[in-house]
Amino acid sequence: MSIQLAKFDFQILGCFPIILQLRPHLEEAKFIEQVRYQMKEGYQLAFLELEEQAVAVAGFRISTCLASGKFLYIDDLVVDELKRSQGYGKQLFQWLIEYAKNHGCEHLSLDSGVQRFAAHRFYLMERMSITSHHFSMKL
């Protein structure tokens, strides 16, 4: 078992079946191109691999803002639905915390859909706090 950053197209594509469980609107044919585009803006994909297959994936970026200083923002965090509750999400989350600390981040944050109750329980068990409301508008 290992956690690594996806650098090669085959690794990015290997994350697709897991990401698709969280982002069902994505298309496999466009996934590498989309991830590569986001990588130009600082996005990274980390994945936990078990027996040469991704079982947990996190998409994240490091940024800076006036409110939080330097922070790691998790865009996507998902464990294969057949592998949940086996500690893989916790391992990947802890890896993200260490990555953030090692890169001088002062905070780690994410948004989670209001309907994702199991994810909220996980984040609260990992000592995250609900610190704001996120508002959005489709344009």
mmCIF file of C-alpha atoms in Angstrom:
data_model
loop_
_atom_site.group_PDB
_atom_site.id
_atom_site.type_symbol
_atom_site.label_atom_id
_atom_site.label_comp_id
_atom_site.label_asym_id
_atom_site.label_seq_id
_atom_site.Cartn_x
_atom_site.Cartn_y
_atom_site.Cartn_z
ATOM 1 C CA MET A 1 0.000 0.000 0.000
ATOM 2 C CA SER A 2 1.352 3.414 -0.926
ATOM 3 C CA ILE A 3 0.210 7.009 -1.333
ATOM 4 C CA GLN A 4 1.652 8.994 -4.186
ATOM 5 C CA LEU A 5 0.988 11.937 -6.446
ATOM 6 C CA ALA A 6 -0.297 11.152 -9.936
ATOM 7 C CA LYS A 7 2.301 12.432 -12.373
ATOM 8 C CA PHE A 8 1.801 10.229 -15.404
ATOM 9 C CA ASP A 9 -1.292 9.922 -17.572
ATOM 10 C CA PHE A 10 -1.767 6.250 -16.663
ATOM 11 C CA GLN A 11 -1.837 7.216 -12.959
ATOM 12 C CA ILE A 12 -4.350 10.008 -13.585
ATOM 13 C CA LEU A 13 -6.545 7.641 -15.585
ATOM 14 C CA GLY A 14 -6.224 5.037 -12.824
ATOM 15 C CA CYS A 15 -7.862 7.533 -10.452
ATOM 16 C CA PHE A 16 -10.860 8.033 -12.743
ATOM 17 C CA PRO A 17 -13.055 5.114 -11.556
ATOM 18 C CA ILE A 18 -12.772 6.357 -7.975
ATOM 19 C CA ILE A 19 -13.276 10.070 -8.761
ATOM 20 C CA LEU A 20 -16.294 9.120 -10.883
ATOM 21 C CA GLN A 21 -18.026 7.873 -7.729
ATOM 22 C CA LEU A 22 -17.874 11.432 -6.357
ATOM 23 C CA ARG A 23 -18.131 13.319 -9.658
ATOM 24 C CA PRO A 24 -20.483 11.239 -11.865
ATOM 25 C CA HIS A 25 -20.749 14.003 -14.475
ATOM 26 C CA LEU A 26 -17.126 13.504 -15.586
ATOM 27 C CA GLU A 27 -16.264 11.757 -18.846
ATOM 28 C CA GLU A 28 -13.341 9.351 -19.004
ATOM 29 C CA ALA A 29 -12.346 10.572 -22.479
ATOM 30 C CA LYS A 30 -11.832 14.114 -21.155
ATOM 31 C CA PHE A 31 -10.499 13.304 -17.686
ATOM 32 C CA ILE A 32 -6.743 13.422 -18.351
ATOM 33 C CA GLU A 33 -7.082 16.664 -20.308
ATOM 34 C CA GLN A 34 -9.158 18.262 -17.513
ATOM 35 C CA VAL A 35 -6.770 17.166 -14.767
ATOM 36 C CA ARG A 36 -3.735 18.351 -16.763
ATOM 37 C CA TYR A 37 -5.420 21.740 -17.272
ATOM 38 C CA GLN A 38 -6.130 22.034 -13.535
ATOM 39 C CA MET A 39 -2.563 20.966 -12.742
ATOM 40 C CA LYS A 40 -1.382 24.116 -14.530
ATOM 41 C CA GLU A 41 -3.315 25.991 -11.839
ATOM 42 C CA GLY A 42 -1.779 23.979 -8.976
ATOM 43 C CA TYR A 43 -4.185 21.046 -8.718
ATOM 44 C CA GLN A 44 -2.697 17.711 -7.704
ATOM 45 C CA LEU A 45 -4.081 14.188 -7.452
ATOM 46 C CA ALA A 46 -2.937 11.966 -4.624
ATOM 47 C CA PHE A 47 -3.994 8.352 -4.542
ATOM 48 C CA LEU A 48 -3.729 5.455 -2.170
ATOM 49 C CA GLU A 49 -2.839 2.372 -4.122
ATOM 50 C CA LEU A 50 -3.573 -1.166 -2.994
ATOM 51 C CA GLU A 51 -2.394 -4.067 -5.144
ATOM 52 C CA GLU A 52 -1.578 -1.669 -8.014
ATOM 53 C CA GLN A 53 -5.068 -0.137 -8.001
ATOM 54 C CA ALA A 54 -6.259 3.215 -6.637
ATOM 55 C CA VAL A 55 -8.737 2.756 -3.799
ATOM 56 C CA ALA A 56 -8.784 6.329 -2.460
ATOM 57 C CA VAL A 57 -8.172 9.595 -4.306
ATOM 58 C CA ALA A 58 -7.767 13.220 -3.263
ATOM 59 C CA GLY A 59 -7.604 16.202 -5.569
ATOM 60 C CA PHE A 60 -6.146 19.251 -3.872
ATOM 61 C CA ARG A 61 -4.295 22.524 -4.302
ATOM 62 C CA ILE A 62 -2.195 24.825 -2.172
ATOM 63 C CA SER A 63 -3.111 28.486 -2.201
ATOM 64 C CA THR A 64 -2.987 31.653 -0.131
ATOM 65 C CA CYS A 65 -5.734 34.045 0.884
ATOM 66 C CA LEU A 66 -6.190 36.932 3.286
ATOM 67 C CA ALA A 67 -8.577 34.976 5.525
ATOM 68 C CA SER A 68 -6.441 31.868 6.046
ATOM 69 C CA GLY A 69 -2.915 32.585 4.901
ATOM 70 C CA LYS A 70 -1.338 29.609 3.121
ATOM 71 C CA PHE A 71 -3.672 26.621 3.020
ATOM 72 C CA LEU A 72 -4.253 23.266 1.405
ATOM 73 C CA TYR A 73 -7.731 23.011 -0.106
ATOM 74 C CA ILE A 74 -9.188 19.584 -0.833
ATOM 75 C CA ASP A 75 -11.314 19.693 -3.981
ATOM 76 C CA ASP A 76 -12.072 15.982 -4.091
ATOM 77 C CA LEU A 77 -11.741 13.221 -1.523
ATOM 78 C CA VAL A 78 -13.250 9.809 -2.160
ATOM 79 C CA VAL A 79 -12.712 6.178 -1.259
ATOM 80 C CA ASP A 80 -13.951 3.389 -3.515
ATOM 81 C CA GLU A 81 -17.449 2.552 -2.314
ATOM 82 C CA LEU A 82 -16.457 -1.126 -2.033
ATOM 83 C CA LYS A 83 -13.479 -0.279 0.201
ATOM 84 C CA ARG A 84 -15.010 2.248 2.620
ATOM 85 C CA SER A 85 -14.705 1.920 6.412
ATOM 86 C CA GLN A 86 -11.375 0.108 6.110
ATOM 87 C CA GLY A 87 -9.174 3.062 7.093
ATOM 88 C CA TYR A 88 -8.091 4.117 3.587
ATOM 89 C CA GLY A 89 -9.798 7.507 3.803
ATOM 90 C CA LYS A 90 -8.180 8.182 7.167
ATOM 91 C CA GLN A 91 -4.739 7.255 5.818
ATOM 92 C CA LEU A 92 -5.116 9.535 2.800
ATOM 93 C CA PHE A 93 -6.503 12.358 4.953
ATOM 94 C CA GLN A 94 -3.556 12.086 7.357
ATOM 95 C CA TRP A 95 -1.184 12.109 4.369
ATOM 96 C CA LEU A 96 -2.829 15.358 3.189
ATOM 97 C CA ILE A 97 -2.363 16.917 6.645
ATOM 98 C CA GLU A 98 1.336 16.013 6.637
ATOM 99 C CA TYR A 99 1.726 17.255 3.068
ATOM 100 C CA ALA A 100 0.149 20.571 4.074
ATOM 101 C CA LYS A 101 2.424 20.920 7.105
ATOM 102 C CA ASN A 102 5.513 20.025 5.055
ATOM 103 C CA HIS A 103 4.598 22.743 2.544
ATOM 104 C CA GLY A 104 4.163 25.491 5.144
ATOM 105 C CA CYS A 105 0.367 25.568 5.160
ATOM 106 C CA GLU A 106 -1.423 27.093 8.123
ATOM 107 C CA HIS A 107 -4.813 25.535 7.371
ATOM 108 C CA LEU A 108 -6.451 22.634 5.584
ATOM 109 C CA SER A 109 -9.982 23.102 4.288
ATOM 110 C CA LEU A 110 -12.662 21.619 2.066
ATOM 111 C CA ASP A 111 -16.300 22.008 1.140
ATOM 112 C CA SER A 112 -18.695 19.095 1.442
ATOM 113 C CA GLY A 113 -22.161 18.829 -0.071
ATOM 114 C CA VAL A 114 -24.914 19.283 2.495
ATOM 115 C CA GLN A 115 -26.295 15.809 1.667
ATOM 116 C CA ARG A 116 -23.026 13.969 2.400
ATOM 117 C CA PHE A 117 -23.745 12.999 6.000
ATOM 118 C CA ALA A 118 -21.258 10.117 6.141
ATOM 119 C CA ALA A 119 -18.492 12.416 4.893
ATOM 120 C CA HIS A 120 -19.421 15.006 7.527
ATOM 121 C CA ARG A 121 -19.149 12.393 10.289
ATOM 122 C CA PHE A 122 -15.715 11.444 8.949
ATOM 123 C CA TYR A 123 -14.485 15.068 8.877
ATOM 124 C CA LEU A 124 -15.761 15.756 12.382
ATOM 125 C CA MET A 125 -14.092 12.573 13.683
ATOM 126 C CA GLU A 126 -10.866 13.833 12.076
ATOM 127 C CA ARG A 127 -11.165 16.983 14.235
ATOM 128 C CA MET A 128 -12.243 19.332 11.457
ATOM 129 C CA SER A 129 -14.537 22.191 12.423
ATOM 130 C CA ILE A 130 -17.466 23.643 10.522
ATOM 131 C CA THR A 131 -16.190 27.208 10.156
ATOM 132 C CA SER A 132 -18.400 28.795 7.509
ATOM 133 C CA HIS A 133 -21.269 28.394 5.100
ATOM 134 C CA HIS A 134 -20.453 28.129 1.413
ATOM 135 C CA PHE A 135 -22.829 29.902 -0.921
ATOM 136 C CA SER A 136 -22.935 29.408 -4.668
ATOM 137 C CA MET A 137 -24.943 30.340 -7.716
ATOM 138 C CA LYS A 138 -25.057 28.542 -11.049
ATOM 139 C CA LEU A 139 -24.430 30.967 -13.903
#
